Short mmCIF file of C-alpha atoms in Angstrom, two decimals:
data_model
loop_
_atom_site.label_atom_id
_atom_site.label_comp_id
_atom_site.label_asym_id
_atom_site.label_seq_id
_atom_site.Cartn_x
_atom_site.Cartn_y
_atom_site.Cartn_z
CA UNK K 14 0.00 0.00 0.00
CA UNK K 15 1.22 3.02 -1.27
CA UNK K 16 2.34 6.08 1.41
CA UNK K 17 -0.66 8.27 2.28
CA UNK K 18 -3.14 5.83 1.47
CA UNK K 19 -5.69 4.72 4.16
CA UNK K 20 -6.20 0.87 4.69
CA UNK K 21 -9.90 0.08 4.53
CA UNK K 22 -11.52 -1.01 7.58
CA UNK K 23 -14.40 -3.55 7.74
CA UNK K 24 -16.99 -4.26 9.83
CA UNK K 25 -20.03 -7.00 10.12
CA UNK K 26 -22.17 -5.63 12.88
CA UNK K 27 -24.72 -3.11 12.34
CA UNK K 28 -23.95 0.46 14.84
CA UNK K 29 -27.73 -1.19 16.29
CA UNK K 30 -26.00 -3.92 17.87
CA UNK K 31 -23.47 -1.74 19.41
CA UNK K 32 -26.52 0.83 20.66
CA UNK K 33 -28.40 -1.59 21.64
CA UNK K 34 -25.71 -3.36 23.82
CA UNK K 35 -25.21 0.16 25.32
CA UNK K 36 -28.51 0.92 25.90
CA UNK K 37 -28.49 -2.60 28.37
CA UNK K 38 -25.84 -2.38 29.88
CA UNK K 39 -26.71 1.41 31.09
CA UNK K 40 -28.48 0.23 34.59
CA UNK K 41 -25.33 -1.49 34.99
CA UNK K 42 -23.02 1.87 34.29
CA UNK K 43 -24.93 3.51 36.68
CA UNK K 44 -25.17 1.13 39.20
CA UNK K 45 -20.85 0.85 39.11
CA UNK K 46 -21.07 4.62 39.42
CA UNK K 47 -23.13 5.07 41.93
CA UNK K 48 -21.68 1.94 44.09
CA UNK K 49 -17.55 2.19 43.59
CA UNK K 50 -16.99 5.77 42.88
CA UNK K 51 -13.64 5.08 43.92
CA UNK K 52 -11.76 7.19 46.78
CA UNK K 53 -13.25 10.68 47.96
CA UNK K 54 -9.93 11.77 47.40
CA UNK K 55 -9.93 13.61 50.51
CA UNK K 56 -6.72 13.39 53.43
CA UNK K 57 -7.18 10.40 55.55
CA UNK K 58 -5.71 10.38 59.36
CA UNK K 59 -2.70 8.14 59.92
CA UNK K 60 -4.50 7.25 62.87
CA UNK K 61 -7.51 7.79 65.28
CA UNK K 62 -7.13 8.78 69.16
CA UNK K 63 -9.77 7.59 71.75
CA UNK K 64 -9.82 9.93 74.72
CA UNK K 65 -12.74 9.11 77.49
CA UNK K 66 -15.69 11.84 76.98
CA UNK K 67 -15.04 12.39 81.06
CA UNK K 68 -11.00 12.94 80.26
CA UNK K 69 -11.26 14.80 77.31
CA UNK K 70 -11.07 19.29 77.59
CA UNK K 71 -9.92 22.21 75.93
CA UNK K 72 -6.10 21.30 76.25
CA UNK K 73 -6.27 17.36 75.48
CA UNK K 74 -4.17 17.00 72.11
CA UNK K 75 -2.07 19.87 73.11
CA UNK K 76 -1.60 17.66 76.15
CA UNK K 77 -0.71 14.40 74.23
CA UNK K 78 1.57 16.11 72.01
CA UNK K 79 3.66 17.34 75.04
CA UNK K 80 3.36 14.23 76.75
CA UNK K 81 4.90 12.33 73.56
CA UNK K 82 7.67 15.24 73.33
CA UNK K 83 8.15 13.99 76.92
CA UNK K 84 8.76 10.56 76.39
CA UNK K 85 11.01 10.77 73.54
CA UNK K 86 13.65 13.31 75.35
CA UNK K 87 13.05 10.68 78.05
CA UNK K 88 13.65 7.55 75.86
CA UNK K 89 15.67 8.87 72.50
CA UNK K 90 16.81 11.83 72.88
CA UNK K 91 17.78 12.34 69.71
CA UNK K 92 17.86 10.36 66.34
CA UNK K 93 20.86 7.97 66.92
CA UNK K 94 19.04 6.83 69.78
CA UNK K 95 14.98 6.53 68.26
CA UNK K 96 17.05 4.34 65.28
CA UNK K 97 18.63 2.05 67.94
CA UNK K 98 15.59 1.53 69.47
CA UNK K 99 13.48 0.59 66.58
CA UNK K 100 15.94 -0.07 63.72
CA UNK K 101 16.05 2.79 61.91
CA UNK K 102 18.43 3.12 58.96
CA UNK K 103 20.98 5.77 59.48
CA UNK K 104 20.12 7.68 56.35
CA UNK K 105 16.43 7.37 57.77
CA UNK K 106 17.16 8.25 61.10
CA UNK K 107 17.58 12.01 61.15
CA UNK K 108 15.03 13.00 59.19
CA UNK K 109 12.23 10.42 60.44
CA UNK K 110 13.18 11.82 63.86
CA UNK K 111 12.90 15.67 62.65
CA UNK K 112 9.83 15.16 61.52
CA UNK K 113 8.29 13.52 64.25
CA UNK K 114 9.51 16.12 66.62
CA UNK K 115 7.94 18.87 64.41
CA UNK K 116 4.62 16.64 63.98
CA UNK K 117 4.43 16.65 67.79
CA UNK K 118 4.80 20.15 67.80
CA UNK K 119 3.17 21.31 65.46
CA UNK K 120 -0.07 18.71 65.30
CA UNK K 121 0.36 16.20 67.55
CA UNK K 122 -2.92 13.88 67.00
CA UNK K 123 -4.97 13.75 63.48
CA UNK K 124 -7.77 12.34 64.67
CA UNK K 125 -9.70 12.42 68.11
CA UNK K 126 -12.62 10.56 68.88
CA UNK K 127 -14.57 11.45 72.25
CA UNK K 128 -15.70 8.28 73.76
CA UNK K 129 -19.05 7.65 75.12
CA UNK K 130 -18.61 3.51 74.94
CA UNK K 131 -16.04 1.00 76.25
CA UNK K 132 -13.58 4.08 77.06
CA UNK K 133 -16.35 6.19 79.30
CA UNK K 134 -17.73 3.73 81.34
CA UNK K 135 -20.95 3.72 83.66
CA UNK K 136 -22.28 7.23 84.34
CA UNK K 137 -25.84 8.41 84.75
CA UNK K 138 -28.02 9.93 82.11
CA UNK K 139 -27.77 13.09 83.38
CA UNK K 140 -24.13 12.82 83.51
CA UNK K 141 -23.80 11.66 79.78
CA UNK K 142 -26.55 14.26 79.10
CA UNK K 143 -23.76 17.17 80.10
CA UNK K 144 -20.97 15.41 78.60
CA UNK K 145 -22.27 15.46 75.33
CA UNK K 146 -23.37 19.07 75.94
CA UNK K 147 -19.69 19.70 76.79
CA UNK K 148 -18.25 17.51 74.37
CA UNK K 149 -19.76 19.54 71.69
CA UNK K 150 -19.26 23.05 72.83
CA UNK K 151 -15.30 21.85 73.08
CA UNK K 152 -15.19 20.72 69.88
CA UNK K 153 -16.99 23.93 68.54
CA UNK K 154 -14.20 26.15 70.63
CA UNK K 155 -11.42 24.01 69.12
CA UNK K 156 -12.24 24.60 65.20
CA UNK K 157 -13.21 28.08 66.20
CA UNK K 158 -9.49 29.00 68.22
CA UNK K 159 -7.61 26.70 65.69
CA UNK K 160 -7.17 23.56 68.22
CA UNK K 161 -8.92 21.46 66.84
CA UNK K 162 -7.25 18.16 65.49
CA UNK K 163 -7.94 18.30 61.43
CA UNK K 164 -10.66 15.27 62.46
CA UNK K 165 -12.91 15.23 65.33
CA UNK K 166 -15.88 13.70 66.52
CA UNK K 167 -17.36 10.87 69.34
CA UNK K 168 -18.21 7.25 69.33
CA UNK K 169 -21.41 6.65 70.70
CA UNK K 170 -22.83 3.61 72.17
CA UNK K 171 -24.16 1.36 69.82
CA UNK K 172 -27.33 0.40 68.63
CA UNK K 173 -28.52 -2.60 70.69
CA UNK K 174 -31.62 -2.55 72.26
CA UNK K 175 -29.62 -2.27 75.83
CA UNK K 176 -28.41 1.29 74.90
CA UNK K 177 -30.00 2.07 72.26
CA UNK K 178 -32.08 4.95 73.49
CA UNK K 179 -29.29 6.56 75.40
CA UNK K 180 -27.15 6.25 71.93
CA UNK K 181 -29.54 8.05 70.08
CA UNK K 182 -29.97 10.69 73.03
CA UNK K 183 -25.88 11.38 73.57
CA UNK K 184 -25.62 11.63 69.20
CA UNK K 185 -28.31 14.14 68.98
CA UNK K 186 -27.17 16.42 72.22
CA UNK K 187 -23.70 16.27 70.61
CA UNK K 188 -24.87 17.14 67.02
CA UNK K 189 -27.51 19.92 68.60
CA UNK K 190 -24.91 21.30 70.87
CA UNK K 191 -22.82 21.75 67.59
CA UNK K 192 -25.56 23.52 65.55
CA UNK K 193 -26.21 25.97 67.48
CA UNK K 194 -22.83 26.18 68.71
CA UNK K 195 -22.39 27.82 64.69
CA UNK K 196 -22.71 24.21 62.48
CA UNK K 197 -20.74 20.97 62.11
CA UNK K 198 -17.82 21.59 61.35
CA UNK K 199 -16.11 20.04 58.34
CA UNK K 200 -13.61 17.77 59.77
CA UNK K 201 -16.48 15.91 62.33
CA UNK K 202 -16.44 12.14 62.53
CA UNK K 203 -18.93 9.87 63.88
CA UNK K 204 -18.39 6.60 64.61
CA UNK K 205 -21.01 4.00 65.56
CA UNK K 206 -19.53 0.65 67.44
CA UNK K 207 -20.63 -3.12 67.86
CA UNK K 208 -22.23 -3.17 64.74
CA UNK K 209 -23.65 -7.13 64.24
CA UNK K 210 -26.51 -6.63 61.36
CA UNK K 211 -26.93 -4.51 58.25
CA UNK K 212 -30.51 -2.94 59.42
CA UNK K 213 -28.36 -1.08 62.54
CA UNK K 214 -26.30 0.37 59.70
CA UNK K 215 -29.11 1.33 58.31
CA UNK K 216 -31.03 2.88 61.98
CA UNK K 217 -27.87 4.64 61.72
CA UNK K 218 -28.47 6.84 57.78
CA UNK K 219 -32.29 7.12 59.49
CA UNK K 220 -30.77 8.90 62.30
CA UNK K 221 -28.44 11.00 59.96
CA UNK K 222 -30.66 11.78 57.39
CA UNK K 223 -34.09 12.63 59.91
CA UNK K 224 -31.20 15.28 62.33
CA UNK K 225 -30.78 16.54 58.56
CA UNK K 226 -34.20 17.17 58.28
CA UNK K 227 -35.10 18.50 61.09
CA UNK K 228 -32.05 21.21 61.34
CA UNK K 229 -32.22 22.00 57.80
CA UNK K 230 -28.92 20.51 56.30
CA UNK K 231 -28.07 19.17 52.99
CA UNK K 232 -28.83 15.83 52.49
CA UNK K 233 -26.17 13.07 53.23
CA UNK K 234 -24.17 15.74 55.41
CA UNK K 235 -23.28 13.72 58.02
CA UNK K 236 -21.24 10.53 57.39
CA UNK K 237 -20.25 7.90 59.86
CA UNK K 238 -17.37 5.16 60.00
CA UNK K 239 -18.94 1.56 61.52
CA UNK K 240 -16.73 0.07 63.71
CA UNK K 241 -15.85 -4.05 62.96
CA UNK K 242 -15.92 -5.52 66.25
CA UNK K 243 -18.03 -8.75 66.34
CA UNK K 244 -17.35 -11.96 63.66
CA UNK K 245 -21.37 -11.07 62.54
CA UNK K 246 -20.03 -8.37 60.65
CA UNK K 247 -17.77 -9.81 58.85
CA UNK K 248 -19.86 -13.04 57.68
CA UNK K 249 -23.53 -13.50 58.39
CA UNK K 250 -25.97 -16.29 59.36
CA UNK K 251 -26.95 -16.66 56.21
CA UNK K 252 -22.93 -16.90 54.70
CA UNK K 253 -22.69 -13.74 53.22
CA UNK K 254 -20.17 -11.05 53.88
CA UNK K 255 -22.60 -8.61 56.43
CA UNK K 256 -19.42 -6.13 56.09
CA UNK K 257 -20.44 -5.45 52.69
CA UNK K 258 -24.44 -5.14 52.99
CA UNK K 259 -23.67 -2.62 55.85
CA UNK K 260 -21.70 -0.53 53.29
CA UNK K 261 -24.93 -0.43 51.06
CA UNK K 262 -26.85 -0.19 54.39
CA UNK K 263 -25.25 3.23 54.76
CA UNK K 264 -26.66 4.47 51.57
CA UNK K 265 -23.59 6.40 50.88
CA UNK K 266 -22.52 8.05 54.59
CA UNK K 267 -20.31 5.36 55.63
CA UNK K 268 -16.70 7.12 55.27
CA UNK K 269 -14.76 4.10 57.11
CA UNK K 270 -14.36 0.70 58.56
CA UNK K 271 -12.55 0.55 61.50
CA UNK K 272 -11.34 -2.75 63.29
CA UNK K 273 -11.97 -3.36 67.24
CA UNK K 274 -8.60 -5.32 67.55
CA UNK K 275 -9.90 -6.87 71.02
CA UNK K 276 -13.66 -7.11 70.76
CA UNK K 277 -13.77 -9.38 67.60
CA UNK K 278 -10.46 -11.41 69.33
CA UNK K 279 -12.63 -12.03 72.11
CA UNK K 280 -15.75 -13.20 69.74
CA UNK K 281 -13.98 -15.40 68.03
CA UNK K 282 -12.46 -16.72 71.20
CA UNK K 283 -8.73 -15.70 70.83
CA UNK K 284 -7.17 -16.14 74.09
CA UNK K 285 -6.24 -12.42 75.59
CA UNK K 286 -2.47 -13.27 75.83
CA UNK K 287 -2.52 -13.70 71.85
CA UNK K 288 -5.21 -10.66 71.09
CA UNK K 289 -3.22 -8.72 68.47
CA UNK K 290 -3.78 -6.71 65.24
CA UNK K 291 -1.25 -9.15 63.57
CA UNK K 292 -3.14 -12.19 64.40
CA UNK K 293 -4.59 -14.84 61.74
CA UNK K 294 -7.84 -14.15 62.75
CA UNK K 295 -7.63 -9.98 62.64
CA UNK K 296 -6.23 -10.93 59.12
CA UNK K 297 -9.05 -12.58 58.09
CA UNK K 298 -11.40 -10.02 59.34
CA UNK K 299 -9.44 -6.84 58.04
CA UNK K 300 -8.85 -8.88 54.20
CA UNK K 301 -12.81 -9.35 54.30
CA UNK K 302 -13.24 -5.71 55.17
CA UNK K 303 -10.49 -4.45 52.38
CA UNK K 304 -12.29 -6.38 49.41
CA UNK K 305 -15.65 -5.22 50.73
CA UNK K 306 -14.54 -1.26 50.76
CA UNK K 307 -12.54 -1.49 47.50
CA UNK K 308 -13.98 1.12 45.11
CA UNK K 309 -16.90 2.33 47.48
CA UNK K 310 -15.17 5.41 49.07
CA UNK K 311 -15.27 3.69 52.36
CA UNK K 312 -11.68 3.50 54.05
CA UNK K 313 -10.19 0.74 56.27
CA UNK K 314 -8.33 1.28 59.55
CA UNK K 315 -6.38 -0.89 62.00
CA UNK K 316 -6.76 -1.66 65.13
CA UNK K 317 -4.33 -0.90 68.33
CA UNK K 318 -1.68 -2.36 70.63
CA UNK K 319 -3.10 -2.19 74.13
CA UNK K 320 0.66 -2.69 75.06
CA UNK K 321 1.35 0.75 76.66
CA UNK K 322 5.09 2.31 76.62
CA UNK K 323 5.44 3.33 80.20
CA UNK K 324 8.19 2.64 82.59
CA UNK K 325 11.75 2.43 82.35
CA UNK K 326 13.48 2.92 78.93
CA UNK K 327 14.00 -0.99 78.54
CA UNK K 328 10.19 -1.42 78.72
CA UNK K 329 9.37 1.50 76.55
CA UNK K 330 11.91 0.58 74.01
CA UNK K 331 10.08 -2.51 74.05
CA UNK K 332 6.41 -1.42 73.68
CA UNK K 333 7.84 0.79 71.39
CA UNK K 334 9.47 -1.62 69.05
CA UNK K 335 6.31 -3.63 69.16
CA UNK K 336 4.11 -0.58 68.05
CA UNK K 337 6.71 0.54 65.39
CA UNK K 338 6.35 -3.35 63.90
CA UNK K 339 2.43 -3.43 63.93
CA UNK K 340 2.06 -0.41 62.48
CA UNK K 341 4.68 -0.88 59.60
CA UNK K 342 2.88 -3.74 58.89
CA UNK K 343 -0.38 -2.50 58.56
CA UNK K 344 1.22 0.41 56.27
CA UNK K 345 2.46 -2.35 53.75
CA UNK K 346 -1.08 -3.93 53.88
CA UNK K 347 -2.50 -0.84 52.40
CA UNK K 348 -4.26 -0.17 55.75
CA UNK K 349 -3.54 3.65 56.23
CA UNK K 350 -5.07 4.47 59.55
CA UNK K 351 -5.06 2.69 63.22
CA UNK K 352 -5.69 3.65 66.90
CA UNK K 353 -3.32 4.96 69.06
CA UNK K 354 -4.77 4.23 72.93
CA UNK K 355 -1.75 6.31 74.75
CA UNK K 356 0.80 9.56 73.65
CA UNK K 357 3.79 7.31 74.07
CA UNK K 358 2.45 5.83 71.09
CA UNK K 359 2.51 8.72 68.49
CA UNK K 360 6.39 8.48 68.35
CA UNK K 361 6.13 5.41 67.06
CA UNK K 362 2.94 5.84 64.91
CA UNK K 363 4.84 8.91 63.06
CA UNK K 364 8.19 6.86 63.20
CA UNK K 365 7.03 4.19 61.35
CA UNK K 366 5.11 6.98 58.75
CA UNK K 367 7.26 8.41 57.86
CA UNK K 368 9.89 5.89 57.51
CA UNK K 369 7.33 3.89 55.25
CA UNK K 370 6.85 7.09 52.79
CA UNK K 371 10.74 8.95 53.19
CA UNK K 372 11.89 5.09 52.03
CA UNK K 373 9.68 4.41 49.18
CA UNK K 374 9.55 7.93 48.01
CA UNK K 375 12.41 7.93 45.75
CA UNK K 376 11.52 4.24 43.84
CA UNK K 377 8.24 6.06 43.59
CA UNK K 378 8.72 8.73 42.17
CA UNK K 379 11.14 7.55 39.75
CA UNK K 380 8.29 4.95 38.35
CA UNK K 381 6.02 7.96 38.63
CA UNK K 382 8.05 9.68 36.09
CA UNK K 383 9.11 6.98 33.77
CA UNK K 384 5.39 6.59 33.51
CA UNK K 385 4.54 9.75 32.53
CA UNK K 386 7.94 9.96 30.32
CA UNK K 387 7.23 6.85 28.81
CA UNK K 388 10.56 6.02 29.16
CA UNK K 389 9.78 2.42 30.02
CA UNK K 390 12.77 1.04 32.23
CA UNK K 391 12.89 -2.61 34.51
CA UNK K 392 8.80 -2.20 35.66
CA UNK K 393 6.40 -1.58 33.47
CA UNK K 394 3.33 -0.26 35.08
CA UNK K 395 0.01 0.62 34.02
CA UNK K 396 -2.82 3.19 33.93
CA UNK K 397 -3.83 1.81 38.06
CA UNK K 398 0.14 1.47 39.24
CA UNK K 399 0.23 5.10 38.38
CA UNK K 400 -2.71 5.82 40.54
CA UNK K 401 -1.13 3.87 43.32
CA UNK K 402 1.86 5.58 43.29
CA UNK K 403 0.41 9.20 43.28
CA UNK K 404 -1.67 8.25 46.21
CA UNK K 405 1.59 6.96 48.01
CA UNK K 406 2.87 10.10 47.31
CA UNK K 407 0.01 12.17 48.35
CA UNK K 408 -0.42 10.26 51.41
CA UNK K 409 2.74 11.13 52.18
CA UNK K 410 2.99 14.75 51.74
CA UNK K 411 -0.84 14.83 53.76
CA UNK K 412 0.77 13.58 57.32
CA UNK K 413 3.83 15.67 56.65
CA UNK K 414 6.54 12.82 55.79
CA UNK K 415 7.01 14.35 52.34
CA UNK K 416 7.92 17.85 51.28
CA UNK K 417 5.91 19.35 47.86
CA UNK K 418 9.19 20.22 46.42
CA UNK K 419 11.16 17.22 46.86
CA UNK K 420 8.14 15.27 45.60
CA UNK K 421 8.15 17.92 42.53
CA UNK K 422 11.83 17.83 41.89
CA UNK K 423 11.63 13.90 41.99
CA UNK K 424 8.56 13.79 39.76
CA UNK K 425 8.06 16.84 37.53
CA UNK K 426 4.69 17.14 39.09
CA UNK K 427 2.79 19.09 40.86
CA UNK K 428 0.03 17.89 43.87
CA UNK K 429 -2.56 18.80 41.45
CA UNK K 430 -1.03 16.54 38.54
CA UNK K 431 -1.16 13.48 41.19
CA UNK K 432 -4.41 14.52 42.25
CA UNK K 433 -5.62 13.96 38.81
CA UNK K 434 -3.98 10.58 38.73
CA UNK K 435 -6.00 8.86 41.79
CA UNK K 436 -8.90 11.16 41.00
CA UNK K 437 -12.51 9.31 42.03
CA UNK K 438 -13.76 6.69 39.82
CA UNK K 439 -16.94 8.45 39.09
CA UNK K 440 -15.02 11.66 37.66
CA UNK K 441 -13.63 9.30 35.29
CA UNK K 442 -16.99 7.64 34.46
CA UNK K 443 -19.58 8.88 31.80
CA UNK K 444 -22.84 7.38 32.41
CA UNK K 445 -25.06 6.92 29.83
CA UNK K 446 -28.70 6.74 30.04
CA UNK K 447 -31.18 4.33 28.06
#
């Protein structure tokens, strides 16, 4: 064939058979859509801090940032000393350790929940009736003075007949007390625990979407995460993963799963000496939970290490080391988030951080860049690796282990440019209608 001369193309369907497929297959576009719009593309915590709705006041992360800066002059003084302690390369040491002292400084918890279940205890209902009261006009002063962790919010009690009543009574003081406090703020958080069947998830949205209605708010304002603490969640009577109907059950608010590391050992009957995040049995639970969230917006977090670092430097190093490992591996597990029950933990939660995203960054953002290049090279990734590794790197620069300009300089791009790699499914999507 002769330069400049078109090949002809052939065809044996009719365009009707390609319409008509289209026009079938539409319920199904819009159901993907509307079901795994992929990540809101919004920061998510490293981690989530329980503080007892009786403990909590005005000066509480304040407080557990200067009681972490406290226990690492105490226990490693300085970055020779953190990397002894929990294995730390030396090119890793000094800036992991920089960082965590200016995290601790500068915003020493990400996430606080005020806790009205396990962590609160028995009180009267007049006493949880002012403690939600209070718990809401703190929060309110914290956004407003510029306290505030970036995420805040309470766990209620959950919705079992039991406590039901007085769950629904503590939500709506807190939620009231915040309305006419000025609104809810942006960053709030609810989370609702002990979750065993899909129609409590779904008490839950009622709740939600009648306090909407009845103070005037957009619909599908207020979001909740549903806490994965009993082995009905994760499969049902009937076989079926119950994680994933309570996900639909939510009807879009559910923002996160989060696993009870030592209410669903005890279910399933794990001794306590053996209760532990990296247990087979939280494995199982946390895998279910992973495939069941993938797509829908709905993030997964971790559970804790009820292993406390107190005491002498031997016993902290310890705890510490323990924490450091749990938490590393949850990171490599793609599970992004966990609880932190005590300040002498943050050192270690933004340890092992940052030492997951200042290690990785440069492989990443060299594949980053071939990608875009094109200039192949020993991996070749696709269209999703590249989304991966842009929301590596955002991670990172979100909890302050990466730097915009190093991430630039490495890349050639800018936090908009990665943003548009792991944008949402859905902005990706056209849907077409029959």
């Amino acid at each position: 064939m002769g330069q400049g001369q078109q090949e002809k193309v052939a065809t044996s369907l009719a365009d009707a058979v390609g319409a008509s497929i289209g026009a079938s297959l539409a319920p199904v576009d819009a159901e993907l859509a509307r079901r795994y719009p992929g990540d809101p593309g919004t920061r998510q915590p490293v981690h989530t801090v329980y503080v007892p709705a009786d403990a909590f006041d005005a000066g509480t992360v304040r407080s557990w940032g200067e009681r972490a800066l406290s226990a690492l002059d105490e226990h490693a003084p300085d970055a020779d000393s953190l990397a002894r302690a929990l294995g730390l390369s030396g090119e890793l040491a000094g800036p992991v350790y920089e960082r965590v002292r200016a995290k601790l400084e500068r915003e020493p918890v990400e996430d606080l929940r005020i806790d009205f279940e396990d962590g609160y205890g028995a009180h009267s209902d007049a006493e949880e009736d002012i403690a939600a009261a209070r718990a809401a006009r703190l929060v309110h002063r914290a956004y407003e003075d510029g306290t505030a962790a970036p995420y805040m919010g309470i766990r209620m009690k959950c919705l079992e007949a039991p406590v039901r009543d007085r769950a629904i009574r503590t939500l709506d003081i807190f939620l009231t007390g915040l309305m006419e406090a000025g609104g809810l703020p942006e960053g709030l958080v609810l989370t609702l625990p002990k979750v065993t069947y899909p129609e409590q998830v779904t008490a839950m949205a009622r709740l939600a979407g009648e306090f909407e209605k009845a103070r005037g708010l957009r619909p599908g304002r207020i979001g909740f995460e549903i806490q994965i603490e009993t082995s009905q969640s994760i499969l049902a009577a009937d076989g079926t993963a119950a994680v994933a109907r309570m996900i639909v059950a939510a009807d879009g608010r559910a923002t996160g799963l989060h696993y009870g590391t030592f209410d669903y050992s005890a279910c399933v009957g794990v001794s306590a000496a053996y209760q532990s995040s990296d247990h087979p049995a939280a494995d199982h639970a946390k895998a279910v939970m992973q495939v069941a969230a993938a797509g829908t917006g709905v993030r997964v977090c971790d559970g804790s290490t009820n292993v406390l670092p107190v005491g002498p430097t031997s016993q902290v190093h310890e705890a510490w080391r323990l924490h450091y490992g749990l938490t590393r591996r949850a990171l490599a597990r793609a599970y992004y988030q966990g609880w932190d029950m005590h300040p002498g933990h943050l050192p270690t939660r933004y340890a092992a951080v940052y030492a997951f995203y200042r290690e990785g960054l440069e492989p990443a953002a060299a594949r980053l860049a071939a990608y875009v290049a094109k200039a192949g090279g020993d991996v070749m990734d696709e269209p999703a690796t590249a989304k991966a590794l842009s929301g590596y790197l955002l991670r990172g620069l979100d909890c302050g282990a990466l730097d915009a300009d190093e991430v630039t300089r490495l890349t050639g791009l800018t936090r908009a440019d990665l943003e548009g790699f792991s944008a949402p499914r859905r902005a990706a999507l056209t849907v077409s209608t029959p």
